[in-house]
Amino acid sequence: MLVPILQFLVCAAVIVVAGTFLSKFADAIAELTGLGRLLVGSVLLAGATSLPELTVDISAVRMGAVDLAVGDLIGSCLMNLLILAILDLSHHSNGRMLSKQAAAHALSGSVSASLICLVALGLLTSKWISPYAMMGLSPVIIAIVVAYILGVRLVYLDQRIAHRTAVDEGAKPHEVGANLSLGNAVAGFVACAGVILIAGPFLAHAADALATESGLGGTFVGTTLVAFSTSLPELVASLAALRMGAHDLAIGNVFGSNAFNMLLLAPLEVIQPGSLFSAVSPNHAITCVATLLATQVAVMGQLYQVEKRTRLIEPDALLVILIVFGALGLVYFCR
């Protein structure tokens, strides 16, 4: 038991350091390329912090633990929203991440919600859709890949217009990255992403080893412990971004990671013999619905114009937290 605990702590420490620098390099790339923090956070930073999920879940599928893999991907989305809500309550945010000041992120949040809907559809209709697989891929998986590409295009076009508007209005660029060249920023980003890619699976394996003796089942363990472990890079990167005042980077990382996690079901479908959705518990649909609900509450919070809100009645971070813990309790009860 001591070895998994030490492994977990060491890997967590490595990810904390790498994730902090990852956010700094991502912010520099956003400035030096002119792509903007929202787009870089939604695609580049989100993809890098989601790398542990890919390696962990491919290993899990090859070992036959398909429920653990799918539970990790969907559960990580739920954990990411929990991270967003908790950070929104911190003094670094002061409620700005789920307020009208973050309304620009409603589009990326809606894209992630659309992908989660498709996954829920695949889980609930696998019995009828599986026979229509094309090239070994479920029609739902193909729809997820296409929807992700189109969603990224939407966010890119939206941010390009927003950037032009900001330039026309004479907005001043932020100072981060002034002492870095684009080449150095990219090299540093790739190096930090590589460290997270290596440390992430060891962290998740340690969490799995600590949980296997509990008899909680692959669905619950994947949705909670393994999902939390693979979401640690998102937590660290988002917190580091907040400390730099890069709120767009932090929010984009969460919504972008959730969308990217759904995309990662595609390689799992490729290596899984038969249909991926048919091989897993339908209880994952509970997590999907909860993630969708929490995402919509977060998006409503960003679009809602009222500043002073009634806790747990109007959309805010506490309501998101309540939904997440309610979903985890339901998954445990239905395990």
Coordinates of C-alpha atoms in Angstrom, one line a residue:
M1 CA 0.0 0.0 0.0
L2 CA 2.9 2.4 0.7
V3 CA 4.3 2.1 -2.8
P4 CA 1.1 3.3 -4.6
I5 CA 0.8 6.2 -2.1
L6 CA 4.4 7.3 -2.7
Q7 CA 3.9 6.9 -6.5
F8 CA 0.8 9.0 -6.3
L9 CA 2.4 11.8 -4.4
V10 CA 5.5 12.0 -6.5
C11 CA 3.6 12.0 -9.8
A12 CA 1.2 14.6 -8.4
A13 CA 4.1 16.8 -7.5
V14 CA 5.7 16.5 -11.0
I15 CA 2.3 17.3 -12.6
V16 CA 1.9 20.4 -10.4
V17 CA 5.2 21.8 -11.5
A18 CA 4.8 20.9 -15.2
G19 CA 1.2 22.2 -15.3
T20 CA 2.2 25.5 -13.9
F21 CA 4.8 26.1 -16.6
L22 CA 2.5 24.7 -19.2
S23 CA 0.0 27.5 -18.5
K24 CA 2.7 30.1 -18.8
F25 CA 3.9 28.8 -22.1
A26 CA 0.3 28.5 -23.4
D27 CA -0.3 32.1 -22.4
A28 CA 2.8 33.2 -24.3
I29 CA 1.7 31.3 -27.4
A30 CA -1.7 32.9 -27.2
E31 CA -0.1 36.4 -27.2
L32 CA 2.7 35.7 -29.8
T33 CA 0.4 34.1 -32.3
G34 CA -2.6 36.4 -31.8
L35 CA -4.9 33.3 -31.5
G36 CA -6.2 34.5 -28.1
R37 CA -6.4 32.9 -24.7
L38 CA -9.8 31.4 -25.2
L39 CA -8.8 29.5 -28.4
V40 CA -5.4 28.4 -27.1
G41 CA -7.0 27.3 -23.8
S42 CA -9.9 25.4 -25.6
V43 CA -7.7 23.5 -28.0
L44 CA -3.9 23.6 -27.3
L45 CA -3.9 23.6 -23.5
A46 CA -7.0 21.4 -23.3
G47 CA -5.4 18.8 -25.5
A48 CA -2.1 18.8 -23.6
T49 CA -3.8 18.4 -20.2
S50 CA -6.0 15.6 -21.6
L51 CA -3.1 13.5 -22.7
P52 CA -3.0 11.4 -19.5
E53 CA -6.6 10.2 -20.2
L54 CA -5.5 8.9 -23.6
T55 CA -2.6 6.8 -22.4
V56 CA -4.5 5.6 -19.3
D57 CA -7.6 4.6 -21.1
I58 CA -5.9 2.9 -24.0
S59 CA -4.1 0.7 -21.5
A60 CA -7.4 0.1 -19.7
V61 CA -9.2 -1.1 -22.8
R62 CA -6.3 -3.4 -23.8
M63 CA -6.6 -4.9 -20.3
G64 CA -10.3 -5.4 -20.8
A65 CA -11.3 -2.7 -18.3
V66 CA -13.5 -0.8 -20.8
D67 CA -15.9 0.5 -18.1
L68 CA -12.9 2.0 -16.3
A69 CA -11.7 3.7 -19.4
V70 CA -15.1 5.2 -20.4
G71 CA -15.8 6.1 -16.8
D72 CA -12.6 8.0 -16.7
L73 CA -13.3 10.0 -19.8
I74 CA -16.8 11.0 -18.8
G75 CA -16.0 11.3 -15.1
S76 CA -13.1 13.6 -16.0
C77 CA -15.6 16.0 -17.6
L78 CA -17.6 16.0 -14.4
M79 CA -14.4 16.6 -12.3
N80 CA -13.3 19.4 -14.7
L81 CA -16.6 21.2 -14.1
L82 CA -16.1 20.7 -10.4
I83 CA -12.7 22.3 -10.7
L84 CA -14.2 25.2 -12.7
A85 CA -16.8 25.8 -10.0
I86 CA -14.3 25.6 -7.1
L87 CA -11.9 27.9 -8.8
D88 CA -14.8 30.3 -9.5
L89 CA -15.3 30.6 -5.7
S90 CA -11.6 31.3 -5.1
H91 CA -10.3 34.8 -4.5
H92 CA -8.4 34.5 -7.8
S93 CA -11.7 34.5 -9.7
N94 CA -14.2 36.3 -7.4
G95 CA -17.1 34.8 -9.3
R96 CA -16.0 36.0 -12.8
M97 CA -15.6 32.6 -14.4
L98 CA -19.4 31.8 -14.2
S99 CA -20.6 35.4 -14.7
K100 CA -21.5 37.6 -17.7
Q101 CA -17.8 38.6 -17.8
A102 CA -17.1 35.2 -19.2
A103 CA -19.9 35.2 -21.8
A104 CA -17.5 34.6 -24.6
H105 CA -17.0 31.0 -23.4
A106 CA -20.7 30.1 -23.8
L107 CA -19.9 28.9 -27.3
S108 CA -17.1 26.5 -26.3
G109 CA -19.3 25.3 -23.4
S110 CA -22.1 24.6 -25.8
V111 CA -19.8 22.7 -28.1
S112 CA -18.7 20.4 -25.2
A113 CA -22.3 20.0 -24.2
S114 CA -23.2 18.9 -27.8
L115 CA -20.5 16.3 -27.8
I116 CA -21.6 14.9 -24.4
C117 CA -25.1 14.6 -25.8
L118 CA -23.8 12.5 -28.6
V119 CA -22.0 10.2 -26.1
A120 CA -25.2 9.8 -24.1
L121 CA -27.0 8.9 -27.3
G122 CA -24.4 6.3 -28.1
L123 CA -24.7 4.7 -24.7
L124 CA -28.5 4.6 -24.8
T125 CA -28.9 3.4 -28.4
S126 CA -25.9 1.1 -28.8
K127 CA -28.1 -2.0 -29.1
W128 CA -29.7 -0.5 -32.3
I129 CA -26.9 1.5 -33.7
S130 CA -24.0 -1.0 -33.4
P131 CA -25.0 -3.0 -36.6
Y132 CA -24.5 0.1 -38.7
A133 CA -20.8 0.5 -37.9
M134 CA -18.7 1.8 -40.8
M135 CA -15.0 0.8 -41.0
G136 CA -15.3 -0.6 -37.4
L137 CA -16.6 2.8 -36.1
S138 CA -20.0 3.4 -34.6
P139 CA -22.0 6.1 -36.4
V140 CA -22.1 8.0 -33.1
I141 CA -18.3 8.0 -32.9
I142 CA -18.0 9.3 -36.4
A143 CA -20.6 12.0 -35.5
I144 CA -18.5 13.0 -32.4
V145 CA -15.3 13.4 -34.5
V146 CA -17.1 15.5 -37.1
A147 CA -18.8 17.6 -34.4
Y148 CA -15.5 18.2 -32.6
I149 CA -13.9 19.5 -35.8
L150 CA -16.8 21.7 -36.7
G151 CA -16.9 23.0 -33.1
V152 CA -13.3 24.0 -33.1
R153 CA -13.9 25.8 -36.4
L154 CA -16.8 27.7 -34.8
V155 CA -14.7 28.7 -31.8
Y156 CA -11.8 29.8 -34.1
L157 CA -14.0 31.9 -36.3
D158 CA -15.7 33.5 -33.3
Q159 CA -12.4 34.3 -31.7
R160 CA -10.9 35.7 -34.9
I161 CA -13.8 38.2 -35.1
A162 CA -13.4 39.0 -31.4
H163 CA -9.7 39.6 -31.8
R164 CA -10.3 42.0 -34.8
T165 CA -12.8 43.9 -32.8
A166 CA -10.4 44.2 -29.8
V167 CA -7.7 45.5 -32.1
D168 CA -10.0 48.0 -33.8
E169 CA -11.0 49.3 -30.3
G170 CA -7.3 49.7 -29.4
A171 CA -7.2 47.0 -26.7
K172 CA -3.7 46.6 -25.2
P173 CA -2.1 43.1 -25.4
H174 CA -1.0 41.5 -22.2
E175 CA 2.6 41.4 -21.3
V176 CA 3.1 37.7 -20.7
G177 CA 5.6 36.2 -23.2
A178 CA 7.4 39.5 -23.9
N179 CA 10.7 37.8 -23.1
L180 CA 10.0 34.6 -25.0
S181 CA 10.2 33.9 -28.7
L182 CA 7.5 31.8 -30.2
G183 CA 9.9 28.9 -30.8
N184 CA 10.9 28.9 -27.2
A185 CA 7.3 29.1 -26.0
V186 CA 6.3 26.1 -28.2
A187 CA 9.4 24.1 -27.2
G188 CA 8.6 24.7 -23.5
F189 CA 5.0 23.8 -24.0
V190 CA 5.8 20.6 -25.7
A191 CA 8.4 19.7 -23.0
C192 CA 5.8 20.3 -20.2
A193 CA 3.2 18.4 -22.1
G194 CA 5.6 15.5 -22.5
V195 CA 6.3 15.4 -18.7
I196 CA 2.5 15.4 -18.0
L197 CA 2.0 12.6 -20.6
I198 CA 4.6 10.5 -18.8
A199 CA 3.6 11.2 -15.2
G200 CA -0.2 11.1 -15.8
P201 CA -0.6 7.4 -16.4
F202 CA 1.6 6.5 -13.4
L203 CA -0.6 8.8 -11.3
A204 CA -3.8 7.1 -12.5
H205 CA -2.4 3.6 -12.1
A206 CA -1.4 4.5 -8.5
A207 CA -5.0 5.7 -7.8
D208 CA -6.4 2.5 -9.4
A209 CA -4.1 0.4 -7.2
L210 CA -5.4 2.2 -4.1
A211 CA -9.0 1.6 -5.2
T212 CA -9.0 -1.9 -6.4
E213 CA -9.2 -3.4 -2.9
S214 CA -12.3 -1.4 -2.1
G215 CA -14.6 -3.5 -4.4
L216 CA -16.4 -0.3 -5.6
G217 CA -16.4 -1.5 -9.3
G218 CA -14.9 -0.2 -12.5
T219 CA -17.6 2.3 -13.3
F220 CA -17.5 4.1 -9.9
V221 CA -13.7 4.0 -9.6
G222 CA -13.2 5.2 -13.2
T223 CA -15.7 8.0 -12.6
T224 CA -14.1 9.2 -9.3
L225 CA -10.6 8.3 -8.4
V226 CA -9.1 7.7 -11.8
A227 CA -11.0 10.6 -13.3
F228 CA -9.7 12.9 -10.5
S229 CA -6.2 11.7 -11.1
T230 CA -6.3 12.4 -14.8
S231 CA -8.0 15.7 -14.2
L232 CA -5.1 16.9 -12.0
P233 CA -3.3 18.6 -14.9
E234 CA -6.4 20.6 -15.7
L235 CA -6.7 21.7 -12.1
V236 CA -3.1 22.8 -11.9
A237 CA -3.0 24.4 -15.3
S238 CA -6.3 26.3 -14.7
L239 CA -5.2 27.5 -11.2
A240 CA -1.9 28.7 -12.7
A241 CA -3.7 30.5 -15.4
L242 CA -6.0 32.2 -12.8
R243 CA -3.0 33.3 -10.8
M244 CA -1.6 35.0 -13.9
G245 CA -5.0 36.7 -14.5
A246 CA -5.6 34.6 -17.6
H247 CA -9.3 33.7 -16.9
D248 CA -9.9 33.0 -20.6
L249 CA -7.1 30.4 -20.6
A250 CA -8.5 28.7 -17.4
I251 CA -12.1 28.5 -18.6
G252 CA -11.1 27.5 -22.1
N253 CA -9.0 24.7 -20.6
V254 CA -12.0 23.2 -18.8
F255 CA -14.6 23.3 -21.6
G256 CA -11.9 22.4 -24.2
S257 CA -10.8 19.4 -22.1
N258 CA -14.3 18.1 -21.8
A259 CA -14.8 18.3 -25.6
F260 CA -11.4 16.7 -26.2
N261 CA -12.2 13.9 -23.7
M262 CA -15.3 13.0 -25.8
L263 CA -13.1 12.9 -28.9
L264 CA -10.8 10.4 -27.2
L265 CA -13.5 7.8 -27.4
A266 CA -12.6 7.4 -31.1
P267 CA -9.2 5.8 -30.5
L268 CA -10.8 3.6 -27.8
E269 CA -13.4 2.5 -30.3
V270 CA -10.6 1.5 -32.8
I271 CA -8.8 -0.8 -30.4
Q272 CA -11.9 -2.2 -28.7
P273 CA -13.1 -5.5 -30.3
G274 CA -16.7 -4.8 -31.3
S275 CA -18.7 -1.8 -30.3
L276 CA -17.3 0.4 -27.5
F277 CA -20.7 1.6 -26.3
S278 CA -22.1 -2.0 -26.3
A279 CA -19.3 -3.2 -24.0
V280 CA -19.8 -0.7 -21.2
S281 CA -22.4 -0.2 -18.5
P282 CA -25.4 2.0 -19.4
N283 CA -24.9 3.7 -16.0
H284 CA -22.3 5.9 -17.7
A285 CA -25.3 7.7 -19.2
I286 CA -26.0 9.0 -15.7
T287 CA -22.6 10.7 -15.7
C288 CA -23.3 12.1 -19.2
V289 CA -26.6 13.6 -18.2
A290 CA -25.1 15.1 -15.0
T291 CA -22.2 16.5 -17.0
L292 CA -24.6 18.0 -19.5
L293 CA -26.7 19.6 -16.8
A294 CA -23.6 21.0 -15.0
T295 CA -22.3 22.4 -18.3
Q296 CA -25.6 24.1 -19.0
V297 CA -25.7 25.6 -15.6
A298 CA -22.2 27.0 -16.1
V299 CA -23.1 28.4 -19.5
M300 CA -26.3 29.9 -18.2
G301 CA -24.2 31.5 -15.4
Q302 CA -22.0 33.1 -18.1
L303 CA -25.0 34.4 -20.1
Y304 CA -27.2 35.5 -17.1
Q305 CA -27.0 39.3 -16.8
V306 CA -27.9 39.6 -13.1
E307 CA -24.8 40.2 -10.9
K308 CA -26.3 39.5 -7.5
R309 CA -27.7 36.0 -7.5
T310 CA -29.7 33.8 -5.2
R311 CA -27.5 30.8 -4.2
L312 CA -28.6 27.4 -5.5
I313 CA -31.6 28.9 -7.3
E314 CA -29.9 31.0 -9.9
P315 CA -27.0 29.6 -12.0
D316 CA -23.7 29.8 -10.0
A317 CA -20.7 27.7 -8.9
L318 CA -22.5 26.2 -5.8
L319 CA -25.2 24.8 -8.0
V320 CA -22.6 23.2 -10.3
I321 CA -20.9 21.6 -7.2
L322 CA -24.2 20.3 -5.9
I323 CA -25.0 18.7 -9.3
V324 CA -21.5 17.0 -9.4
F325 CA -21.7 15.5 -6.0
G326 CA -25.3 14.4 -6.6
A327 CA -24.2 12.6 -9.7
L328 CA -21.3 10.9 -8.0
G329 CA -23.7 9.7 -5.3
L330 CA -26.1 8.4 -7.9
V331 CA -23.3 6.5 -9.8
Y332 CA -22.2 4.9 -6.5
F333 CA -25.8 3.9 -5.7
C334 CA -26.3 2.4 -9.2
R335 CA -22.8 0.7 -9.4

